Structures are given as structure tokens and as C-alpha cells.
């Protein structure tokens, strides 16, 4: 059912604006209307930045947090806590950020230290402080690197000139060398060494030996690492309060929503306009009265040129299936809610496509348990509910097909009415008949819609005519009824020819346009043939289940003689059964979900559905992490 | 083993091999497009996975026809029709061709549609269902081919 909407117009004093928004957000019943020219929104940059920070920090804390419990506990927060305690949570956020920044800083520092260590390691054997390495009057001192393969040449050259040298540590830069030349030979030595890729490497003038320097840096590195460890422990402690950051995220995003809600300000007042369900008007009045005594509030029906948002209200069974319709298009508020009819067919067709009693039972139990244990919400919850409910039809059709995990079984003498694998033709006919009924039900919805709008000619010419034609053609294939079928089809066709073009005054044009409409019958034929996919999908899941069983039986081998090997074979067969059926079930669910949706969208909705509405998105708290707000 | 049986077996093998090839390439094409999107927007993984899997069905259809041929030829019950006439062998071969050829081509074309739908979903996550529906439309012809193959295979003997 599509719920009628009321337009609400509220005027309050400027000082009550924020409180009003807060209260409206608390009820979550009003969808504000934005007037592009005059509506104003407050600036929410602070909130956006804050959200980025909380998300980043939550990401950082992830590795320190305990794994989520197997059975999810609902995250319940008191409403008063939610709206008032923000500052202390921001404080926590800042503390965590500081800790993390310090760690980052220390890590960067460590990287530099590591570099320094690497630089000085080759000079460790130099026992003199660096600042003592200075040229004397007769001896010029050099430090540098030479490629290890030229070591022999290096020694030769220095020996030739009678220089003193020392070979120090090796690094990826090459062999570190220290040597002293007689001042007169210096240029010549350097010149000849250059041919062997000698690179001079001046050491910093520090009053320390390499060893001292290294131990100093190492101590620093150690201190840094100790500090990092300490800070990481602190982070692990903070991670226990990550729940507060999650609440903060929800708090701030709710503030953001509230701030960016469109309102129209005047000098002294604020004007708020929105849509509300007709049966929730009281709640809105209550929320306003809670805010202030000085207000003006009016409710009115939507004007003919206004398009209110669409709210559909259905029973517990149909409600989850609304997501299937909404994924295609939100219904227009002025048409018949397609959901109850769509749900019924989706449910049935999904069941035939899966068509296995074992799989149906697994779907029912698995998704039931999943919903109980993991407590998903929103669209995920609805999807799981759809799959759970479809488990029921899957079981029923599985019994009809006599298929239990791909095995043919007849418990309690239940004979399968139809096995797709053995009677593909009958199965095809059944698929097409279901298609025909599905399409006729679509036409009936359209008839009902036109009936509601008191357009009786349309009921007669656009819906009943096609139903007559379809039923007539269907009867044609039954020998006993083929005569009646002929007349029904003819009647339907005549109605279409004479009435489909009724908008044309000119009788010739009218008939022409009617004939053209009759040509649309080819579209109906292709629509009905499209239901043959029901056969294809139910067969493909059936055959794969069969093959998996065959494979498992091959592994299992002969069970008549018992030995140790039998147990191993049996275990291996179990693995094949399990993996095979899980795979087939998953693929089958995917196909059935997609193809059952497609049959609704194209074949069924094509007959009547407008879907020109938009969803009702009220001003409400945006809860990502919190499951429930306890309002006292 | 008769020539007829051999020809029938080759037909059955082709439907799994060729249609499977089409699906493998198709799923790979869609997967490549999806990885690019997931690297930027990991939250779309679920939706994109469905789109990626769509061109995978043709391979299953090809496999389905192969198994049906094996069932008809009695391989699975352990008593193969070793004296199958050559003409019937060709009939099996021909019956496998619709899903073999259309399976290959429709998987490839469906993969292209899946790639476009994935790109659309990247820009507009809410449009995922529409992308899925449009991509599934391509599969209609694979399903028709599958039906023709099934109806023929199950009625030759």
C-alpha cells in the first residue's frame, strides 16, 4: 500500500531553529523540501573534517582491536548521551591522534638514524675522532670509496708513491679507504686513482670516533623503539574505547545532516517545509510542541502539480521485497503499490529456479541463523530475508521435482510431479504458463489502477482485451477448450483493434492505430518465451548438483566392504559433497536472484508499472555504527 | 565404439569447451574492469562481484548440455550406447551447436555490457541493479540457444 502524504509547513523563531531541527531529527518523520532559490543550509565543513578524522583514526585502530564477537551484540546508546556527550569523545580522538602522530614522527626519525648508521658503519675501524683527520704540513689525508675489484690497483698505486693506507669496512658504496699522501705526490696519486673510480668522501668534523658516534645513534634508536612500543601499548589501550569513536562518527554525521537540512530563514523566524506520512502528523506536532510554544504549523494535502515522496507500507513478508522494486524504480505515489503482487511472483519463481528441497532447507536455516547471529540491518537485512523466505518455495518446488541435494528421493511415497531433467518439455510448458499468469497478473494490476481512476474504458480495452487474447491463445493448446479459446482470442483482438486507438477522432486512424497495438502481441510472445529461463536455470542447478553427487560417489567408491580406506574415502567424498553443493548453491542463488529480478523488471513491470516516484528520506539520525538509540 | 558415438562425444565436449572459454574470457574482462573500481571504492565489491559473475552463466549452460548428452548416451549409468548410428551422432553434434556458438558469442558481448555497467556503477552505485538488468538482457539469447540444445538433445534417442 502506498501511504498518502501530507505537506507540513512550520514557522518558528530563529532562536528555536536548532532545537526544532534536533527534535524533528529525533522523530525522523519529516522529509524537508528544498527550494533551490531560497533554501539555505548551514556550513558543515567542521563536521566533514571531523568525520574524515574519526574514519582515519578508526582505520588506524583496527589492528589493535579485538576481533568482533561471533554473535553480534547490538550497539545501543542512550539518546541523551548521543546528543550531549560529544566533547569528551573528541578529546579521546585528539589523544589517539597525538599518540599516532608521535609514533609516525619517531618512525621517521628512526629511518634517518638507520641511514646514519649505514653511513658510518664502514668507518668504524677508524680509531681517531673525525675532527682529528686534518691535513698536516707534509701529509694530505683522504677518506673515500673505491670499487672492491680495483683494490689491488689501489694498493699498487699507493705503494708506488709510498703513501700510508688503511682498508676499512665494505658497503654498497664500495670499499672504504683511508690514506695519507706525501703533499708533493698528492695530486698525482689522486689523478691516477681517479682512473679506478675513486670517490672522495669527506667525513663530518665531529669530536667523536665512528664507534662513539655509532653507539650514540644506536642508543637513540633504542630509545625511540622503546618509546614506540610504549605508545603502541597506549594505542592498544585506546583501541578498547574505539566504540566511543564509532559513536562520535554517528554523532557528527547526524549533526552534519541536521546542519545541511534546507530551511528558509527570514529576519526573525525560520520557515521549514516538508512531507510527512498522514498517519504520523501527531508525532510531528508533538516534536514541535516539545521545542517551543511559539510556532505556526499547518498540514495540507499535496497540490495536483506536486509530487510527494513515496512511502510503501506492507506486511512483514512483503516489506523486504520492496528493495527489489526500489532497485528498479521507486513507485509513483499515485499508482498502485506493485510490491504485494511482485513479491508473490518473485517468491514463486525464485523457488522454481532453485528447485531443490535440500537447498531450500539450507537457505532457510542459514539465512535465519545469519540474521539472528550477525544482526545485519538495512538493505542487507532485507536481502537475507528475501533469500530466507525464498528457501520455503525452493523447498516446495524441490519436493515437486523430487530433488534433494541433487538426489532423486521419494520420501513417504511422495512421487515427484515433474522432473525437469526427464520431462524438459512439460517443464518448459509449465514455465511458459507461469509466465503467462505472471503477465496476466500484471495486466490485472493495471486494470485495478484504471478502475481506481474510474477509467473504465481503459480497464476494458487495455487490460481485459489482452487478458482475453492471452487466455484464448493458451486455451488453443488444450484440445477440449480450443474452440472457446478461438473466440476469446478473437474477442480480445477485436477489442484491441477497435479501442486501443480511441484517442484518435478519425475512424481510419483509430483502426490503424488499433491494428498497430495488436502488433504488440509479438512483444507479449517474446515476453512469455523469456520465461523459458525458468526451465534453464532450474535445470542447470539440478544438473550441477547431480554431477557433484556423481563426483562424490566416484571418490567414495564401493561401500559394501568396510576397511580403514573406506573411512578416508568417505571423508574425502564428504569434502566433495560439501564444496560442490556450496558452490552450486551460491551460483544458483546469484542466477536466481538476478533472473527472477529481471522477469519482474522487464516482463512484469513493463505491463503496468510507472515507477516515477522518489524515495522518502526523512531528516533522521544517521547511524552507521549504532544499532539502536534508546529514547526514554 | 562407433563413429556416431565419437561424433556425439566431440559435440558434447565442444559445448563445454567453447562456451566455457567464452565465459572465462568474459568473467576476466568484467573482473579487470571491477578491480580498477574496487581499488578506489572497496565498498562496491559486492555489487561488482554480481556484475562480474554475469557472463559466467554461458559456461554453465554449455556444461549442462554436455552432461545431458552424456546422460542420453548412457555414460552416467555405465552402459554407453556403443553402437550409435553415425546420423544420430551428427544429430547430437548439431544439437550441441546452438549453445556452443551462441554461448561463446553472448558471453563475450555480455562481458562488454558488464564492463559498461561496472563503469556506470562506479559513478552511480545506486544504478547497479539497472546495470545488472541491462547486462542480463544479453543472456536471453544464450538461454534460447540452451533451450533449443536441450530440447534436441533429449529427443534424439
Coordinates of C-alpha atoms in Angstrom, one line a residue, chain A residues 27 59 75 102-103 192 214 218 265 294 300 309 312 334 349 364 381 400 501 519 521 616 620 628:
Chain A
X27 CA 11.2 11.7 15.3
X59 CA 41.1 2.7 10.4
X75 CA 25.2 -1.4 19.9
X102 CA 54.2 10.8 17.7
X103 CA 54.7 7.2 16.5
X192 CA 95.8 8.0 -11.0
X214 CA 77.5 4.8 16.2
X218 CA 72.1 3.2 18.3
X265 CA 15.2 31.9 7.1
X294 CA 5.6 30.0 19.8
X300 CA -2.2 20.2 3.8
X309 CA 7.8 11.2 -1.9
X312 CA 5.1 2.0 0.9
X334 CA -0.3 8.0 -7.4
X349 CA 9.8 -18.0 -9.5
X364 CA 16.0 -21.2 5.3
X381 CA 18.9 -7.5 6.2
X400 CA 7.5 -31.2 -6.6
X501 CA -6.6 3.8 -30.8
X519 CA 1.1 -5.9 -33.4
X521 CA 1.2 -9.2 -29.4
X616 CA 11.1 9.2 1.3
X620 CA 16.8 11.5 10.9
X628 CA 19.6 1.5 18.5

